[in-house]
C-alpha positions as a printed NumPy array, in Angstrom:
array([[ -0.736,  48.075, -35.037],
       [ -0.76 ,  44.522, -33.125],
       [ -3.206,  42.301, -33.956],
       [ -3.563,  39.135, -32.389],
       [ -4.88 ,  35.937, -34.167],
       [ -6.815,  33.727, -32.47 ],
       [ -6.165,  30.742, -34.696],
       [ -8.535,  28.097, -33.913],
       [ -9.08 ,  29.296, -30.544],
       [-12.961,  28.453, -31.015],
       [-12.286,  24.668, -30.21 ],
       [-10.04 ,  24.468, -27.322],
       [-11.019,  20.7  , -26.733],
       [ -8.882,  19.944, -29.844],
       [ -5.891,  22.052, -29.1  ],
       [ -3.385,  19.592, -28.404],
       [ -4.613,  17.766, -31.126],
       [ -4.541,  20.22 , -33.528],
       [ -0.863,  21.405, -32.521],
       [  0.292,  17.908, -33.009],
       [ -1.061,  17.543, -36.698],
       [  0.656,  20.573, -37.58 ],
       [  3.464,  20.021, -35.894],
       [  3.578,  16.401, -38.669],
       [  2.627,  18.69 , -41.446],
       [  5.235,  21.036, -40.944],
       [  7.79 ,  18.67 , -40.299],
       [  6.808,  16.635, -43.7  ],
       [  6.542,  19.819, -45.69 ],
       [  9.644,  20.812, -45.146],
       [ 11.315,  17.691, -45.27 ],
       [  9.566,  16.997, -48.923],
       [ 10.205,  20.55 , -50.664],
       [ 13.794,  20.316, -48.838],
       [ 14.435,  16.985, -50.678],
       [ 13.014,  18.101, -53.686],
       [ 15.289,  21.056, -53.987],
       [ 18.224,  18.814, -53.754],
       [ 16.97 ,  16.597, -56.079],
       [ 16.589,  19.08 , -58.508],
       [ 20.613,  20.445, -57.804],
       [ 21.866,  16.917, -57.643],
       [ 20.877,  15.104, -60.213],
       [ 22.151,  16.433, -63.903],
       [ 19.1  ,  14.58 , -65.578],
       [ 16.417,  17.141, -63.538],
       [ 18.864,  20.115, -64.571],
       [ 15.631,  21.101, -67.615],
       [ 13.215,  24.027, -67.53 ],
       [ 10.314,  22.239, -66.285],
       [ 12.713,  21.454, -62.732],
       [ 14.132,  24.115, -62.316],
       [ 10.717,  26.221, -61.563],
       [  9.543,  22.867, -59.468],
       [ 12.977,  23.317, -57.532],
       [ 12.427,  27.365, -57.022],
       [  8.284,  26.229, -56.278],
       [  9.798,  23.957, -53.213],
       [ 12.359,  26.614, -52.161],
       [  9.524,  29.304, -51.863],
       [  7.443,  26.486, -49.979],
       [  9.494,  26.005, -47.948],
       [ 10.069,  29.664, -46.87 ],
       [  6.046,  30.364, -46.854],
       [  5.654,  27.198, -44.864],
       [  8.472,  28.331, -42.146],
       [  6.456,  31.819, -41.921],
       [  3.005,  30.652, -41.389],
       [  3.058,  26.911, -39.582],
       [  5.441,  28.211, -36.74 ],
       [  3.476,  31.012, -36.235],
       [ -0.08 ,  29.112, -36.577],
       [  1.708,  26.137, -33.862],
       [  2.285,  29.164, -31.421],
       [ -1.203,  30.692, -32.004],
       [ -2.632,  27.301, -30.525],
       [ -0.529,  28.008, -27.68 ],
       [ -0.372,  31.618, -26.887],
       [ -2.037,  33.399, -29.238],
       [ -0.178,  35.305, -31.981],
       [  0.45 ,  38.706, -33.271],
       [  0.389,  39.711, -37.37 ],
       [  2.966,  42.245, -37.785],
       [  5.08 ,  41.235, -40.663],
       [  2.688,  37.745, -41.517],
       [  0.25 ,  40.012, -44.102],
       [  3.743,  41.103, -46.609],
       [  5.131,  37.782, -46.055],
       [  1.513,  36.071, -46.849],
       [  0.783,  38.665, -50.075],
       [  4.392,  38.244, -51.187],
       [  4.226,  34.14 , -51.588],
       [  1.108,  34.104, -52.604],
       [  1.815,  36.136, -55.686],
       [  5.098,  34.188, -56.194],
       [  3.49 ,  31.066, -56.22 ],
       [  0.652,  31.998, -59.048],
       [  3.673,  33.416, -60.87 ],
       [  5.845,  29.672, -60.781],
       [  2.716,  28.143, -61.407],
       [  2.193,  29.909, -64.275],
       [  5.568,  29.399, -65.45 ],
       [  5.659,  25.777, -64.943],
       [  2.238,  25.508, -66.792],
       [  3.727,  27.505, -69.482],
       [  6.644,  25.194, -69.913],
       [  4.287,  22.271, -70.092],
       [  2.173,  24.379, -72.995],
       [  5.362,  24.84 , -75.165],
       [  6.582,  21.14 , -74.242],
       [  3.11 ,  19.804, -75.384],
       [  1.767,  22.059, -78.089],
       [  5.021,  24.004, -79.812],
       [  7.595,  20.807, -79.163],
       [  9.957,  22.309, -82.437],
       [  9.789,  26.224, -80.667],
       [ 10.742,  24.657, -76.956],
       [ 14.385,  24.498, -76.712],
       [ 14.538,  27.893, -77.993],
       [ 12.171,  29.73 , -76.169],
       [ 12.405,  27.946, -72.942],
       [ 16.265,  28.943, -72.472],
       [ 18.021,  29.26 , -69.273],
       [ 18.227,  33.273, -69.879],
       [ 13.882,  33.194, -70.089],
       [ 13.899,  30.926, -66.883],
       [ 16.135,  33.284, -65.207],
       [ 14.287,  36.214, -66.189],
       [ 11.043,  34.638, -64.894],
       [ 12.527,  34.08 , -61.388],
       [ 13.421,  36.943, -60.944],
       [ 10.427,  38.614, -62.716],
       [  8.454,  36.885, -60.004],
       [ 10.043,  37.877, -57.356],
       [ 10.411,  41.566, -58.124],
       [  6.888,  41.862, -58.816],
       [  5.614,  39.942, -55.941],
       [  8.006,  42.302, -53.226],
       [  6.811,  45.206, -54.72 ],
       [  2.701,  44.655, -55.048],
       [  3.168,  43.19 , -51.098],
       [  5.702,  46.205, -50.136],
       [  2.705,  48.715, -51.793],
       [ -0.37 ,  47.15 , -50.207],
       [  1.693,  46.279, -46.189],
       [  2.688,  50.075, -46.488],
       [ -1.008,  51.326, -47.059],
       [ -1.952,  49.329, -44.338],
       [  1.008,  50.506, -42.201],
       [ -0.407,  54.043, -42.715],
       [ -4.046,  53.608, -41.73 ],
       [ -5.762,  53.877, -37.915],
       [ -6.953,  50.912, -36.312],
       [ -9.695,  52.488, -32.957],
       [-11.415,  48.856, -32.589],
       [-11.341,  45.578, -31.75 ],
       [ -7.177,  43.666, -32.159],
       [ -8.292,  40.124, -32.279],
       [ -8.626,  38.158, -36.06 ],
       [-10.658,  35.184, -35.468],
       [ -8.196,  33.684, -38.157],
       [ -4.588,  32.205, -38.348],
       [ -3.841,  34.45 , -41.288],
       [ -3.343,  38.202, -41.613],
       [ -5.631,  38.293, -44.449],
       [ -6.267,  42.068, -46.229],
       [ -9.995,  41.342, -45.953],
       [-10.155,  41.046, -42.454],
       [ -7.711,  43.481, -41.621],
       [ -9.405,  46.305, -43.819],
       [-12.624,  45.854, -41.954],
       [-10.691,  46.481, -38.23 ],
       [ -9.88 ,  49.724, -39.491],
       [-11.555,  53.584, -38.891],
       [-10.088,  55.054, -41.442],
       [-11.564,  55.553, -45.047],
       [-10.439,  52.731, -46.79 ],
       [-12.225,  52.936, -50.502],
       [ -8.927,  54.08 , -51.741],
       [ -6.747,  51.426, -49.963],
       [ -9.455,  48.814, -51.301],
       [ -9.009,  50.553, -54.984],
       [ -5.289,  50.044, -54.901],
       [ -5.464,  46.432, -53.4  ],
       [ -7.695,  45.534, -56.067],
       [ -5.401,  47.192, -59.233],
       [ -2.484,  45.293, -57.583],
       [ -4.092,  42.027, -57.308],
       [ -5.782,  42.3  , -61.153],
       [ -2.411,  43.316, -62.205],
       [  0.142,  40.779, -60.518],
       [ -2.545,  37.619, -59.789],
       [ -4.709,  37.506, -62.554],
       [ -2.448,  37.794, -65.663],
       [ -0.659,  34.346, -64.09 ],
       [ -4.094,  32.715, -63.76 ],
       [ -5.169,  33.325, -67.176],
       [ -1.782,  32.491, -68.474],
       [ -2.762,  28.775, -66.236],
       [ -5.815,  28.673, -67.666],
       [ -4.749,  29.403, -71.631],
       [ -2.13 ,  27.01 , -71.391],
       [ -3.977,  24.178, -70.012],
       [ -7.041,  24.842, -72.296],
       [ -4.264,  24.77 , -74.898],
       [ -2.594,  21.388, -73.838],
       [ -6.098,  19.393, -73.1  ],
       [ -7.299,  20.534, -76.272],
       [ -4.009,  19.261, -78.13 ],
       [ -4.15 ,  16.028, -76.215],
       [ -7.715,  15.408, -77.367],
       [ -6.515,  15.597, -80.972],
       [ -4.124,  12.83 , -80.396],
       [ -5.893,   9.69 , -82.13 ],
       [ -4.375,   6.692, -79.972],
       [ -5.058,   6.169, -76.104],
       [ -1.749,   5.714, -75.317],
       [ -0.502,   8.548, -77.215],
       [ -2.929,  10.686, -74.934],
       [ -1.882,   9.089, -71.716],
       [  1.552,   8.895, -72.653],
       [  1.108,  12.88 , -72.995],
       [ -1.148,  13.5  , -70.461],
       [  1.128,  11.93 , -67.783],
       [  3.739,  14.879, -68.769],
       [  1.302,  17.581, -66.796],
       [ -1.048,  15.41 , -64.578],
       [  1.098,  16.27 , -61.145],
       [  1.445,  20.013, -61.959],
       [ -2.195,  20.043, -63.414],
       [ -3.235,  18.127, -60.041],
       [ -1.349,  20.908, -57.531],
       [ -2.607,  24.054, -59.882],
       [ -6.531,  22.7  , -59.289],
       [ -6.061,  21.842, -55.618],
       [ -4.458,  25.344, -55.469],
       [ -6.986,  27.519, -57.269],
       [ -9.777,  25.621, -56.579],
       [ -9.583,  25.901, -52.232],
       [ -8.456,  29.713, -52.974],
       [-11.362,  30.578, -55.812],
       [-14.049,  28.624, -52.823],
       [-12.391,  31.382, -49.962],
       [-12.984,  34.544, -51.394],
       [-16.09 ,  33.442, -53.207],
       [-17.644,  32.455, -49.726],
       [-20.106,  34.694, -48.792],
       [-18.645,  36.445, -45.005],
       [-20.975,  35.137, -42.56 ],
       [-20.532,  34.041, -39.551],
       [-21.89 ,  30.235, -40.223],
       [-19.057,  29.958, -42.639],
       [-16.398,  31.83 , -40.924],
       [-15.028,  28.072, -40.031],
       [-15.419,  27.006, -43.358],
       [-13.304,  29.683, -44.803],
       [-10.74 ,  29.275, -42.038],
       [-10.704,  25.268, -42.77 ],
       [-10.329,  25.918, -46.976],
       [ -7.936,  28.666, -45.89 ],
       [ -5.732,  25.332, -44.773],
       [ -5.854,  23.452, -47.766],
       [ -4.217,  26.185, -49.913],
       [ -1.826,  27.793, -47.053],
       [ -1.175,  24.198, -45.515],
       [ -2.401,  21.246, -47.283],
       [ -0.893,  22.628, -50.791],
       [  2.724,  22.883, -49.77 ],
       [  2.709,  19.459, -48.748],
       [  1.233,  17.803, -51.252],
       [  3.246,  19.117, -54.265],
       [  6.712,  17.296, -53.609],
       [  4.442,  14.308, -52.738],
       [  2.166,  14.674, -56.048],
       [  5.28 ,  15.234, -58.021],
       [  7.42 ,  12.275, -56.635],
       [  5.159,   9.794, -56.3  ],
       [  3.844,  10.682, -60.063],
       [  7.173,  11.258, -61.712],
       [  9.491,   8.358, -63.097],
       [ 12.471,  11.238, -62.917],
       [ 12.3  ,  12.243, -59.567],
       [ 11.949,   8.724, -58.446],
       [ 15.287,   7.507, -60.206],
       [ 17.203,  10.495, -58.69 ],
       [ 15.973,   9.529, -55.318],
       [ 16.661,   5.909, -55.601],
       [ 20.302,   6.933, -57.077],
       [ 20.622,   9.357, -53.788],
       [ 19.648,   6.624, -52.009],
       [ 22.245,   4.064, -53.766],
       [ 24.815,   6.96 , -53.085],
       [ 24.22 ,   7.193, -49.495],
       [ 24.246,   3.666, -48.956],
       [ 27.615,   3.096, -50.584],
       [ 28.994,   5.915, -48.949],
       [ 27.57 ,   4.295, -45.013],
       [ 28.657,   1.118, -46.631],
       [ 32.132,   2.268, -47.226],
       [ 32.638,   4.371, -43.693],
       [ 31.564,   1.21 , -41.847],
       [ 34.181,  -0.832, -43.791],
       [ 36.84 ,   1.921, -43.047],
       [ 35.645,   2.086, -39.31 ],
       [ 36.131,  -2.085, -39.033],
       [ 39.648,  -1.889, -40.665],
       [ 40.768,   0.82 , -38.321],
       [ 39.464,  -1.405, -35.499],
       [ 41.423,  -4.677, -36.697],
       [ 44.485,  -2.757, -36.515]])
């Protein structure tokens, strides 16, 4: 039961180079879904439905990002082992389709049902779909590690990936997997696809409602409500729908391992970027943070000068 990733262990000329740039990305994810969070805490005019999920998306972020990148900066080193990367992996994964969903829900009733919104998108409903998500997410990962757990692996320990992905670790078994598969597949149409459709409804929902608006600016006015989370729901789908429809050969084994980035990698760093770079809220709660912090430095230096004169 050790398997050992090999990462990108194919180009060793571009090691060092490759640990650097994910060393940066790791330290800017963080940093950005860190900030975000207390953003989101902080300021009393981001304390609304649609920041709250954004503040428990960056909080998961940041916990997926700490479980992979450390472990994918190592692989370039040493090499790595999967052990408990595949129920961590499955169990973000599912918790971020659910807060997408969620957030792209909030956006439907925001856009479409405007008189239903303060009433259906309470605090007890955002609770409940917190920790809806996360209940269902620990249990469809807990189900499909402990199938895994309970199969023999005769062959080969080495995953020419930096991911403990089900597919690849199905195929290193001798066991008979069909029922394994069957159960994997029931999970993942029960707890994955439900939050994509609910995606797709609701933006299929809100486009078609902006379209009806008769003025440009009316539309853009709207549209600029969802662009960020509409941006980071397409960048997210669309690098995970091009994986797994890939077909597995070994010409595009890189390519899956290099679209395999954008949504494990790539995705948690772009959303606080997307979303605070795009959003006249977030911005004015940094820039007061900012004001905040440079009274307060202002103030302490003033102190520290009169305790000198003296």
């Amino acid at each position: 039961m050790e398997f050992i990733l090999l990462g990108f262990g194919n180009v060793p000329e571009l090691q060092v180079l490759l640990f650097l740039l994910f060393l940066v990305i790791y330290i800017m994810t963080m940093a950005g879904n860190i900030l975000t969070v207390v953003l989101v805490v902080a300021d009393p005019h981001l304390q609304t439905p649609m920041y709250f999920f954004l503040g428990n998306l960056s909080c998961l972020e940041t916990c997926y990002t700490s479980n992979i990148l450390p472990r994918m900066l190592a692989s370039l080193r040493t090499g790595d082992f999967c052990e408990w990367l595949l129920h961590a992996a499955l169990l973000f994964w599912s918790l971020g389709m659910f807060k997408m969903a969620a957030m792209s829900y909030d956006r439907y009733l925001a856009i479409c049902k405007p008189l239903h919104y303060v009433s259906l998108m309470n605090d007890r409903f955002c609770f409940q779909q917190v920790v809806g998500s996360w209940i269902s997410g620990f249990v469809a990962a807990s189900i499909i590690v402990s199938g895994i757990s309970m199969l023999m692996f005769c062959g080969p320990n080495k995953i020419d990936h930096f991911l403990c992905e089900f597919n690849i670790v199905i195929k290193l078994s001798c066991s008979d997997t069909h029922s394994m598969v069957l159960v994997a597949f029931l999970l993942s149409s029960l707890f994955t696809l439900p939050p994509f459709l609910l995606t797709l409804t609701s933006y299929i929902s809100i486009i078609t409602t902006i379209l009806r608006i008769p003025s440009s600016t009316g539309r853009q006015k709207v549209f600029s409500t969802c662009s960020s989370h509409l941006m980071v729901v397409t960048i997210y789908y669309g690098t995970l729908i091009i994986v797994y429809l890939l077909p597995d050969i070994n010409t595009l084994r890189g390519m899956t391992k290099v679209f395999s980035a954008f949504y494990t990698i790539l995705t948690p760093l772009v959303n606080p970027l997307i979303y605070s770079l795009r959003n006249k809220e977030v911005k004015e709660a940094l820039r007061k943070v900012v004001r905040k912090l440079g009274t307060f430095t202002a103030v302490q230096r003033i102190q520290a000068n009169a305790f000198r004169s003296k």
